[in-house]
Amino acid sequence: SILFGLFILEEANLPAGEEIFLAVTWTVMLSVLLHGLTSVWLSERYGQWYVIHRRSHMAEAEPVDEMPTR
């Protein structure tokens, strides 16, 4: 999104280019903030939901090989 905003600001020469870039910047900043504020709460909620609704056909229940550490 930031790269797209920079492209609009520098290459497209739109009359509202700076306003569009400002909107893109605020959107990204608020998205990062909200993801950070809700990540722990939502991951805990998902963990609780998974324990209650666990089924063998769910992708989350499939066994996987451990990835080697580099």
PDB file of N, CA and C in Angstrom:
ATOM      1  N   SER A   1       0.818  -1.194   0.000  1.00  0.00           N
ATOM      2  CA  SER A   1       0.000   0.000   0.000  1.00  0.00           C
ATOM      3  C   SER A   1       0.862   1.258   0.000  1.00  0.00           C
ATOM      4  N   ILE A   2       1.924   1.242   0.781  1.00  0.00           N
ATOM      5  CA  ILE A   2       2.791   2.418   0.824  1.00  0.00           C
ATOM      6  C   ILE A   2       3.452   2.631  -0.543  1.00  0.00           C
ATOM      7  N   LEU A   3       3.901   1.549  -1.167  1.00  0.00           N
ATOM      8  CA  LEU A   3       4.515   1.690  -2.492  1.00  0.00           C
ATOM      9  C   LEU A   3       3.507   2.209  -3.506  1.00  0.00           C
ATOM     10  N   PHE A   4       2.278   1.723  -3.436  1.00  0.00           N
ATOM     11  CA  PHE A   4       1.233   2.215  -4.328  1.00  0.00           C
ATOM     12  C   PHE A   4       0.994   3.703  -4.086  1.00  0.00           C
ATOM     13  N   GLY A   5       0.962   4.096  -2.832  1.00  0.00           N
ATOM     14  CA  GLY A   5       0.789   5.506  -2.498  1.00  0.00           C
ATOM     15  C   GLY A   5       1.924   6.361  -3.026  1.00  0.00           C
ATOM     16  N   LEU A   6       3.152   5.869  -2.911  1.00  0.00           N
ATOM     17  CA  LEU A   6       4.301   6.608  -3.447  1.00  0.00           C
ATOM     18  C   LEU A   6       4.226   6.723  -4.964  1.00  0.00           C
ATOM     19  N   PHE A   7       3.793   5.643  -5.608  1.00  0.00           N
ATOM     20  CA  PHE A   7       3.633   5.685  -7.064  1.00  0.00           C
ATOM     21  C   PHE A   7       2.631   6.763  -7.460  1.00  0.00           C
ATOM     22  N   ILE A   8       1.513   6.803  -6.773  1.00  0.00           N
ATOM     23  CA  ILE A   8       0.498   7.818  -7.072  1.00  0.00           C
ATOM     24  C   ILE A   8       1.063   9.216  -6.846  1.00  0.00           C
ATOM     25  N   LEU A   9       1.776   9.378  -5.749  1.00  0.00           N
ATOM     26  CA  LEU A   9       2.307  10.692  -5.407  1.00  0.00           C
ATOM     27  C   LEU A   9       3.320  11.187  -6.438  1.00  0.00           C
ATOM     28  N   GLU A  10       4.196  10.292  -6.904  1.00  0.00           N
ATOM     29  CA  GLU A  10       5.295  10.722  -7.767  1.00  0.00           C
ATOM     30  C   GLU A  10       5.039  10.544  -9.260  1.00  0.00           C
ATOM     31  N   GLU A  11       4.339   9.499  -9.650  1.00  0.00           N
ATOM     32  CA  GLU A  11       4.232   9.176 -11.071  1.00  0.00           C
ATOM     33  C   GLU A  11       2.915   9.593 -11.711  1.00  0.00           C
ATOM     34  N   ALA A  12       1.832   9.505 -10.990  1.00  0.00           N
ATOM     35  CA  ALA A  12       0.528   9.722 -11.611  1.00  0.00           C
ATOM     36  C   ALA A  12       0.199  11.202 -11.786  1.00  0.00           C
ATOM     37  N   ASN A  13       0.842  12.058 -11.010  1.00  0.00           N
ATOM     38  CA  ASN A  13       0.592  13.503 -11.090  1.00  0.00           C
ATOM     39  C   ASN A  13      -0.889  13.857 -10.984  1.00  0.00           C
ATOM     40  N   LEU A  14      -1.558  13.184 -10.071  1.00  0.00           N
ATOM     41  CA  LEU A  14      -2.967  13.489  -9.843  1.00  0.00           C
ATOM     42  C   LEU A  14      -3.085  14.752  -9.000  1.00  0.00           C
ATOM     43  N   PRO A  15      -4.135  15.534  -9.215  1.00  0.00           N
ATOM     44  CA  PRO A  15      -4.305  16.748  -8.410  1.00  0.00           C
ATOM     45  C   PRO A  15      -4.466  16.442  -6.921  1.00  0.00           C
ATOM     46  N   ALA A  16      -5.025  15.293  -6.600  1.00  0.00           N
ATOM     47  CA  ALA A  16      -5.244  14.930  -5.194  1.00  0.00           C
ATOM     48  C   ALA A  16      -4.236  13.880  -4.736  1.00  0.00           C
ATOM     49  N   GLY A  17      -3.078  13.809  -5.373  1.00  0.00           N
ATOM     50  CA  GLY A  17      -2.085  12.786  -5.057  1.00  0.00           C
ATOM     51  C   GLY A  17      -1.634  12.806  -3.611  1.00  0.00           C
ATOM     52  N   GLU A  18      -1.395  13.990  -3.069  1.00  0.00           N
ATOM     53  CA  GLU A  18      -0.943  14.078  -1.679  1.00  0.00           C
ATOM     54  C   GLU A  18      -2.030  13.628  -0.713  1.00  0.00           C
ATOM     55  N   GLU A  19      -3.278  13.961  -1.008  1.00  0.00           N
ATOM     56  CA  GLU A  19      -4.381  13.533  -0.147  1.00  0.00           C
ATOM     57  C   GLU A  19      -4.549  12.016  -0.196  1.00  0.00           C
ATOM     58  N   ILE A  20      -4.382  11.439  -1.387  1.00  0.00           N
ATOM     59  CA  ILE A  20      -4.475   9.979  -1.519  1.00  0.00           C
ATOM     60  C   ILE A  20      -3.349   9.320  -0.740  1.00  0.00           C
ATOM     61  N   PHE A  21      -2.132   9.850  -0.872  1.00  0.00           N
ATOM     62  CA  PHE A  21      -1.001   9.288  -0.132  1.00  0.00           C
ATOM     63  C   PHE A  21      -1.225   9.393   1.371  1.00  0.00           C
ATOM     64  N   LEU A  22      -1.763  10.510   1.830  1.00  0.00           N
ATOM     65  CA  LEU A  22      -2.059  10.678   3.251  1.00  0.00           C
ATOM     66  C   LEU A  22      -3.093   9.653   3.715  1.00  0.00           C
ATOM     67  N   ALA A  23      -4.121   9.420   2.916  1.00  0.00           N
ATOM     68  CA  ALA A  23      -5.143   8.430   3.264  1.00  0.00           C
ATOM     69  C   ALA A  23      -4.549   7.025   3.320  1.00  0.00           C
ATOM     70  N   VAL A  24      -3.685   6.702   2.370  1.00  0.00           N
ATOM     71  CA  VAL A  24      -3.028   5.390   2.364  1.00  0.00           C
ATOM     72  C   VAL A  24      -2.151   5.238   3.601  1.00  0.00           C
ATOM     73  N   THR A  25      -1.385   6.266   3.920  1.00  0.00           N
ATOM     74  CA  THR A  25      -0.497   6.219   5.085  1.00  0.00           C
ATOM     75  C   THR A  25      -1.284   6.014   6.373  1.00  0.00           C
ATOM     76  N   TRP A  26      -2.352   6.771   6.568  1.00  0.00           N
ATOM     77  CA  TRP A  26      -3.173   6.617   7.772  1.00  0.00           C
ATOM     78  C   TRP A  26      -3.820   5.236   7.833  1.00  0.00           C
ATOM     79  N   THR A  27      -4.260   4.734   6.692  1.00  0.00           N
ATOM     80  CA  THR A  27      -4.875   3.408   6.657  1.00  0.00           C
ATOM     81  C   THR A  27      -3.888   2.343   7.095  1.00  0.00           C
ATOM     82  N   VAL A  28      -2.672   2.397   6.584  1.00  0.00           N
ATOM     83  CA  VAL A  28      -1.654   1.416   6.960  1.00  0.00           C
ATOM     84  C   VAL A  28      -1.298   1.555   8.432  1.00  0.00           C
ATOM     85  N   MET A  29      -1.111   2.775   8.910  1.00  0.00           N
ATOM     86  CA  MET A  29      -0.754   2.982  10.323  1.00  0.00           C
ATOM     87  C   MET A  29      -1.856   2.474  11.251  1.00  0.00           C
ATOM     88  N   LEU A  30      -3.105   2.782  10.943  1.00  0.00           N
ATOM     89  CA  LEU A  30      -4.210   2.308  11.780  1.00  0.00           C
ATOM     90  C   LEU A  30      -4.349   0.795  11.710  1.00  0.00           C
ATOM     91  N   SER A  31      -4.107   0.210  10.550  1.00  0.00           N
ATOM     92  CA  SER A  31      -4.164  -1.239  10.405  1.00  0.00           C
ATOM     93  C   SER A  31      -3.114  -1.918  11.281  1.00  0.00           C
ATOM     94  N   VAL A  32      -1.893  -1.412  11.243  1.00  0.00           N
ATOM     95  CA  VAL A  32      -0.820  -1.972  12.076  1.00  0.00           C
ATOM     96  C   VAL A  32      -1.170  -1.824  13.552  1.00  0.00           C
ATOM     97  N   LEU A  33      -1.656  -0.665  13.952  1.00  0.00           N
ATOM     98  CA  LEU A  33      -2.027  -0.427  15.341  1.00  0.00           C
ATOM     99  C   LEU A  33      -3.135  -1.378  15.792  1.00  0.00           C
ATOM    100  N   LEU A  34      -4.197  -1.484  15.005  1.00  0.00           N
ATOM    101  CA  LEU A  34      -5.321  -2.338  15.392  1.00  0.00           C
ATOM    102  C   LEU A  34      -4.942  -3.811  15.394  1.00  0.00           C
ATOM    103  N   HIS A  35      -4.118  -4.243  14.444  1.00  0.00           N
ATOM    104  CA  HIS A  35      -3.657  -5.633  14.462  1.00  0.00           C
ATOM    105  C   HIS A  35      -2.828  -5.895  15.717  1.00  0.00           C
ATOM    106  N   GLY A  36      -1.997  -4.952  16.092  1.00  0.00           N
ATOM    107  CA  GLY A  36      -1.193  -5.115  17.300  1.00  0.00           C
ATOM    108  C   GLY A  36      -2.029  -5.145  18.564  1.00  0.00           C
ATOM    109  N   LEU A  37      -3.042  -4.300  18.632  1.00  0.00           N
ATOM    110  CA  LEU A  37      -3.883  -4.240  19.829  1.00  0.00           C
ATOM    111  C   LEU A  37      -4.779  -5.460  19.983  1.00  0.00           C
ATOM    112  N   THR A  38      -5.169  -6.083  18.882  1.00  0.00           N
ATOM    113  CA  THR A  38      -6.117  -7.196  18.958  1.00  0.00           C
ATOM    114  C   THR A  38      -5.473  -8.563  18.801  1.00  0.00           C
ATOM    115  N   SER A  39      -4.192  -8.636  18.514  1.00  0.00           N
ATOM    116  CA  SER A  39      -3.572  -9.924  18.192  1.00  0.00           C
ATOM    117  C   SER A  39      -3.626 -10.922  19.345  1.00  0.00           C
ATOM    118  N   VAL A  40      -3.293 -10.503  20.537  1.00  0.00           N
ATOM    119  CA  VAL A  40      -3.289 -11.427  21.674  1.00  0.00           C
ATOM    120  C   VAL A  40      -4.706 -11.885  21.987  1.00  0.00           C
ATOM    121  N   TRP A  41      -5.628 -10.948  22.087  1.00  0.00           N
ATOM    122  CA  TRP A  41      -7.008 -11.283  22.427  1.00  0.00           C
ATOM    123  C   TRP A  41      -7.620 -12.226  21.392  1.00  0.00           C
ATOM    124  N   LEU A  42      -7.451 -11.916  20.110  1.00  0.00           N
ATOM    125  CA  LEU A  42      -8.057 -12.748  19.073  1.00  0.00           C
ATOM    126  C   LEU A  42      -7.378 -14.106  18.958  1.00  0.00           C
ATOM    127  N   SER A  43      -6.075 -14.179  19.155  1.00  0.00           N
ATOM    128  CA  SER A  43      -5.414 -15.481  19.091  1.00  0.00           C
ATOM    129  C   SER A  43      -5.823 -16.354  20.269  1.00  0.00           C
ATOM    130  N   GLU A  44      -6.033 -15.760  21.433  1.00  0.00           N
ATOM    131  CA  GLU A  44      -6.538 -16.532  22.571  1.00  0.00           C
ATOM    132  C   GLU A  44      -7.955 -17.026  22.303  1.00  0.00           C
ATOM    133  N   ARG A  45      -8.797 -16.180  21.736  1.00  0.00           N
ATOM    134  CA  ARG A  45     -10.168 -16.580  21.388  1.00  0.00           C
ATOM    135  C   ARG A  45     -10.152 -17.726  20.381  1.00  0.00           C
ATOM    136  N   TYR A  46      -9.284 -17.640  19.376  1.00  0.00           N
ATOM    137  CA  TYR A  46      -9.193 -18.708  18.386  1.00  0.00           C
ATOM    138  C   TYR A  46      -8.721 -20.000  19.044  1.00  0.00           C
ATOM    139  N   GLY A  47      -7.748 -19.916  19.937  1.00  0.00           N
ATOM    140  CA  GLY A  47      -7.277 -21.103  20.641  1.00  0.00           C
ATOM    141  C   GLY A  47      -8.384 -21.764  21.442  1.00  0.00           C
ATOM    142  N   GLN A  48      -9.190 -20.968  22.125  1.00  0.00           N
ATOM    143  CA  GLN A  48     -10.327 -21.512  22.875  1.00  0.00           C
ATOM    144  C   GLN A  48     -11.346 -22.149  21.936  1.00  0.00           C
ATOM    145  N   TRP A  49     -11.633 -21.492  20.818  1.00  0.00           N
ATOM    146  CA  TRP A  49     -12.587 -22.031  19.853  1.00  0.00           C
ATOM    147  C   TRP A  49     -12.084 -23.354  19.296  1.00  0.00           C
ATOM    148  N   TYR A  50     -10.791 -23.427  18.991  1.00  0.00           N
ATOM    149  CA  TYR A  50     -10.228 -24.635  18.399  1.00  0.00           C
ATOM    150  C   TYR A  50     -10.327 -25.816  19.344  1.00  0.00           C
ATOM    151  N   VAL A  51     -10.063 -25.595  20.622  1.00  0.00           N
ATOM    152  CA  VAL A  51     -10.155 -26.685  21.596  1.00  0.00           C
ATOM    153  C   VAL A  51     -11.574 -27.249  21.628  1.00  0.00           C
ATOM    154  N   ILE A  52     -12.576 -26.390  21.554  1.00  0.00           N
ATOM    155  CA  ILE A  52     -13.974 -26.825  21.608  1.00  0.00           C
ATOM    156  C   ILE A  52     -14.405 -27.497  20.305  1.00  0.00           C
ATOM    157  N   HIS A  53     -13.965 -26.996  19.155  1.00  0.00           N
ATOM    158  CA  HIS A  53     -14.454 -27.455  17.857  1.00  0.00           C
ATOM    159  C   HIS A  53     -13.454 -28.316  17.084  1.00  0.00           C
ATOM    160  N   ARG A  54     -12.471 -28.844  17.743  1.00  0.00           N
ATOM    161  CA  ARG A  54     -11.430 -29.617  17.067  1.00  0.00           C
ATOM    162  C   ARG A  54     -12.031 -30.828  16.346  1.00  0.00           C
ATOM    163  N   ARG A  55     -11.678 -30.977  15.090  1.00  0.00           N
ATOM    164  CA  ARG A  55     -12.105 -32.111  14.281  1.00  0.00           C
ATOM    165  C   ARG A  55     -10.902 -32.597  13.480  1.00  0.00           C
ATOM    166  N   SER A  56     -10.850 -33.898  13.220  1.00  0.00           N
ATOM    167  CA  SER A  56      -9.687 -34.448  12.518  1.00  0.00           C
ATOM    168  C   SER A  56      -9.602 -33.987  11.066  1.00  0.00           C
ATOM    169  N   HIS A  57     -10.717 -33.559  10.456  1.00  0.00           N
ATOM    170  CA  HIS A  57     -10.686 -33.137   9.056  1.00  0.00           C
ATOM    171  C   HIS A  57     -10.259 -31.675   8.881  1.00  0.00           C
ATOM    172  N   MET A  58     -10.067 -30.970   9.977  1.00  0.00           N
ATOM    173  CA  MET A  58      -9.664 -29.567   9.886  1.00  0.00           C
ATOM    174  C   MET A  58      -8.185 -29.472   9.514  1.00  0.00           C
ATOM    175  N   ALA A  59      -7.851 -28.493   8.710  1.00  0.00           N
ATOM    176  CA  ALA A  59      -6.453 -28.308   8.297  1.00  0.00           C
ATOM    177  C   ALA A  59      -5.542 -28.087   9.500  1.00  0.00           C
ATOM    178  N   GLU A  60      -6.059 -27.442  10.533  1.00  0.00           N
ATOM    179  CA  GLU A  60      -5.257 -27.172  11.722  1.00  0.00           C
ATOM    180  C   GLU A  60      -4.875 -28.452  12.465  1.00  0.00           C
ATOM    181  N   ALA A  61      -5.625 -29.550  12.248  1.00  0.00           N
ATOM    182  CA  ALA A  61      -5.382 -30.796  12.965  1.00  0.00           C
ATOM    183  C   ALA A  61      -4.453 -31.737  12.201  1.00  0.00           C
ATOM    184  N   GLU A  62      -4.080 -31.386  10.978  1.00  0.00           N
ATOM    185  CA  GLU A  62      -3.211 -32.240  10.175  1.00  0.00           C
ATOM    186  C   GLU A  62      -1.804 -32.264  10.764  1.00  0.00           C
ATOM    187  N   PRO A  63      -1.201 -33.451  10.858  1.00  0.00           N
ATOM    188  CA  PRO A  63       0.184 -33.504  11.329  1.00  0.00           C
ATOM    189  C   PRO A  63       1.120 -32.909  10.275  1.00  0.00           C
ATOM    190  N   VAL A  64       2.141 -32.248  10.731  1.00  0.00           N
ATOM    191  CA  VAL A  64       3.122 -31.642   9.824  1.00  0.00           C
ATOM    192  C   VAL A  64       4.525 -32.003  10.276  1.00  0.00           C
ATOM    193  N   ASP A  65       5.444 -31.993   9.323  1.00  0.00           N
ATOM    194  CA  ASP A  65       6.846 -32.231   9.656  1.00  0.00           C
ATOM    195  C   ASP A  65       7.426 -30.950  10.223  1.00  0.00           C
ATOM    196  N   GLU A  66       8.292 -31.112  11.205  1.00  0.00           N
ATOM    197  CA  GLU A  66       8.941 -29.935  11.774  1.00  0.00           C
ATOM    198  C   GLU A  66       9.949 -29.393  10.780  1.00  0.00           C
ATOM    199  N   MET A  67       9.940 -28.089  10.618  1.00  0.00           N
ATOM    200  CA  MET A  67      10.878 -27.453   9.695  1.00  0.00           C
ATOM    201  C   MET A  67      12.253 -27.375  10.362  1.00  0.00           C
ATOM    202  N   PRO A  68      13.305 -27.745   9.628  1.00  0.00           N
ATOM    203  CA  PRO A  68      14.641 -27.674  10.230  1.00  0.00           C
ATOM    204  C   PRO A  68      15.064 -26.225  10.467  1.00  0.00           C
ATOM    205  N   THR A  69      15.793 -26.032  11.538  1.00  0.00           N
ATOM    206  CA  THR A  69      16.328 -24.712  11.849  1.00  0.00           C
ATOM    207  C   THR A  69      17.589 -24.494  11.039  1.00  0.00           C
ATOM    208  N   ARG A  70      17.725 -23.315  10.496  1.00  0.00           N
ATOM    209  CA  ARG A  70      18.932 -23.030   9.709  1.00  0.00           C
ATOM    210  C   ARG A  70      20.079 -22.681  10.590  1.00  0.00           C
TER     211      ARG A  70
END
